[in-house]
C-alpha positions as a printed Julia matrix, in Angstrom:
199×3 Matrix{Float64}:
 127.62  66.47  153.53
 130.35  63.91  152.87
 130.21  63.96  149.09
 131.8   66.22  146.5
 130.1   68.67  144.13
 131.55  71.45  141.92
 133.45  73.99  144.0
 131.53  76.94  142.55
 128.28  75.78  144.13
 129.0   77.35  147.5
 129.01  80.73  145.8
 125.82  80.32  143.81
 123.49  78.04  145.72
 120.33  79.98  146.55
 118.27  79.14  149.6
 114.53  79.38  148.88
 112.37  79.04  151.97
 110.48  76.05  150.59
 113.6   74.03  149.72
 113.94  70.74  151.57
 116.92  69.93  153.77
 117.86  67.09  151.42
 118.14  69.48  148.48
 120.14  71.94  150.54
 122.52  69.15  151.51
 123.36  68.81  147.83
 124.67  72.38  147.84
 127.46  71.76  150.32
 130.79  72.18  148.56
 134.0   70.22  149.05
 137.14  72.17  148.25
 140.92  71.98  148.07
 143.38  69.25  147.23
 144.03  65.97  148.98
 145.65  66.53  152.37
 147.69  64.12  154.44
 146.29  63.74  157.93
 148.65  63.42  160.93
 149.18  59.84  162.03
 146.69  58.9   164.73
 147.7   57.85  168.25
 146.8   54.2   168.95
 144.97  53.59  172.23
 144.72  50.54  174.45
 141.28  49.51  175.72
 142.07  51.01  179.11
 143.22  54.31  177.63
 140.1   54.5   175.49
 137.84  53.94  178.52
 139.75  56.58  180.51
 139.54  59.16  177.71
 135.86  58.43  177.08
 134.91  58.84  180.74
 137.06  61.93  181.24
 135.91  63.65  178.05
 132.26  62.94  178.82
 132.49  64.2   182.41
 134.47  67.37  181.79
 132.64  68.04  178.52
 129.39  68.26  180.49
 131.01  70.54  183.09
 132.44  72.84  180.41
 130.36  72.76  177.21
 132.78  75.17  175.5
 135.55  72.54  175.45
 135.19  71.42  171.86
 138.37  69.37  172.13
 136.71  67.12  174.72
 133.7   66.53  172.49
 136.09  65.79  169.62
 137.92  63.21  171.73
 134.6   61.66  172.74
 133.59  61.27  169.1
 136.82  59.43  168.35
 136.69  57.05  171.32
 133.0   56.15  170.99
 132.66  55.69  167.22
 133.22  51.98  166.44
 135.75  51.01  163.78
 133.09  48.75  162.25
 130.88  51.78  161.65
 133.71  53.73  160.04
 134.52  50.76  157.79
 130.86  50.59  156.77
 130.71  54.32  156.07
 133.94  54.12  154.08
 132.5   51.27  152.0
 129.34  53.27  151.34
 131.43  56.23  150.19
 133.27  54.0   147.73
 129.99  52.86  146.18
 129.53  56.15  144.3
 131.75  58.13  141.95
 131.5   61.29  144.04
 132.22  59.35  147.24
 135.31  57.68  145.77
 136.56  61.01  144.5
 136.09  62.58  147.91
 138.02  59.78  149.6
 140.81  59.98  147.02
 141.26  63.75  147.14
 140.48  64.29  150.84
 139.51  67.94  150.44
 139.58  70.13  153.49
 137.62  73.18  154.59
 139.76  75.95  156.04
 140.33  79.71  155.53
 142.51  79.06  152.48
 139.78  77.12  150.65
 136.68  78.91  151.91
 137.39  82.63  152.22
 134.81  84.38  154.42
 135.71  87.8   153.03
 134.85  86.63  149.52
 131.64  85.01  150.73
 130.57  88.28  152.39
 130.17  89.86  148.95
 127.68  87.27  147.7
 123.91  87.84  147.4
 122.05  87.36  150.67
 120.06  84.4   149.3
 123.12  82.23  148.65
 124.48  79.48  150.86
 127.9   81.1   150.78
 126.57  84.32  152.31
 124.54  82.39  154.9
 127.72  80.55  155.91
 129.66  83.81  156.14
 126.94  85.41  158.26
 126.77  82.44  160.64
 130.53  82.2   161.1
 131.15  85.93  161.48
 128.21  86.52  163.83
 129.57  83.91  166.23
 133.24  84.72  165.78
 133.97  81.26  164.36
 136.68  80.17  161.96
 136.81  77.01  159.88
 140.27  76.3   161.32
 138.87  76.05  164.86
 137.9   72.39  164.47
 140.06  70.02  166.52
 142.23  67.71  164.37
 141.59  63.97  164.61
 144.1   62.47  167.06
 143.05  58.97  168.13
 141.95  57.27  164.89
 144.85  55.5   163.22
 143.3   54.61  159.86
 143.77  57.67  157.57
 140.53  57.09  155.66
 138.53  56.78  158.86
 140.26  59.84  160.28
 139.26  61.81  157.19
 135.61  60.8   157.58
 135.54  62.09  161.16
 137.43  65.25  160.18
 135.0   65.84  157.32
 132.07  65.46  159.7
 133.59  68.11  161.96
 134.4   70.52  159.16
 130.89  70.39  157.7
 129.2   70.77  161.1
 128.77  74.53  160.71
 127.23  73.96  157.27
 124.47  72.02  158.99
 123.81  74.91  161.36
 123.35  77.19  158.35
 121.08  74.78  156.52
 118.93  73.94  159.53
 118.96  77.46  161.06
 119.73  75.89  164.44
 121.76  78.03  166.88
 125.09  76.77  168.28
 123.74  76.32  171.8
 122.89  73.19  173.8
 119.41  72.78  172.32
 120.62  73.47  168.79
 123.5   71.02  169.06
 121.31  68.24  170.43
 118.75  68.87  167.69
 121.46  68.56  165.05
 122.73  65.33  166.56
 119.22  63.87  166.51
 119.14  64.67  162.79
 122.39  62.84  162.1
 121.81  59.8   164.3
 121.56  57.76  161.11
 125.37  58.03  160.89
 125.52  56.25  164.29
 128.46  58.35  165.46
 128.96  57.47  169.12
 128.91  60.88  170.8
 125.69  61.83  168.98
 123.88  59.1   170.91
 125.65  59.88  174.18
 124.74  63.57  173.97
 121.04  62.7   174.12
 121.39  60.98  177.5
């Protein structure tokens, strides 16, 4: 979900029932032009510990606080991991292009009204149905705040923006069980809060 494919694919990708998750991953589109991310706020070790503990505690008490989960992902994902992921992205043409252009997913680049007119067996329509049925918007994702490297911040932001794609592709609901199941599936990325959410 971090790579780039032609922008028209989101409108034409069909979803046969026997298609593997890996093949469906290839249908996720990256759109728009390179965007500049806001400069991240540097944290001391003490501030990072405080934010991690607070976000974890209050995130459990109020599971609808997506901003707390977002903060947790930023304070628990090691810089070494982000450097490794960045290096892996630069090993392929599509990965380098994605990092250079930094496309974003928002209402201006992925119009739900347009997607609603697509055939029911397309990924675009499945995405529209998922988002509209839950009252979601692609602009709801919390911006990255505590990662200072712009490339690393983009990787985390991209992960957040494609999260709803994964719900569509896996047919997992956006509830506690569905979210944990998704995080089990993406543990290979070794993003900190994915491991913490399983505890």
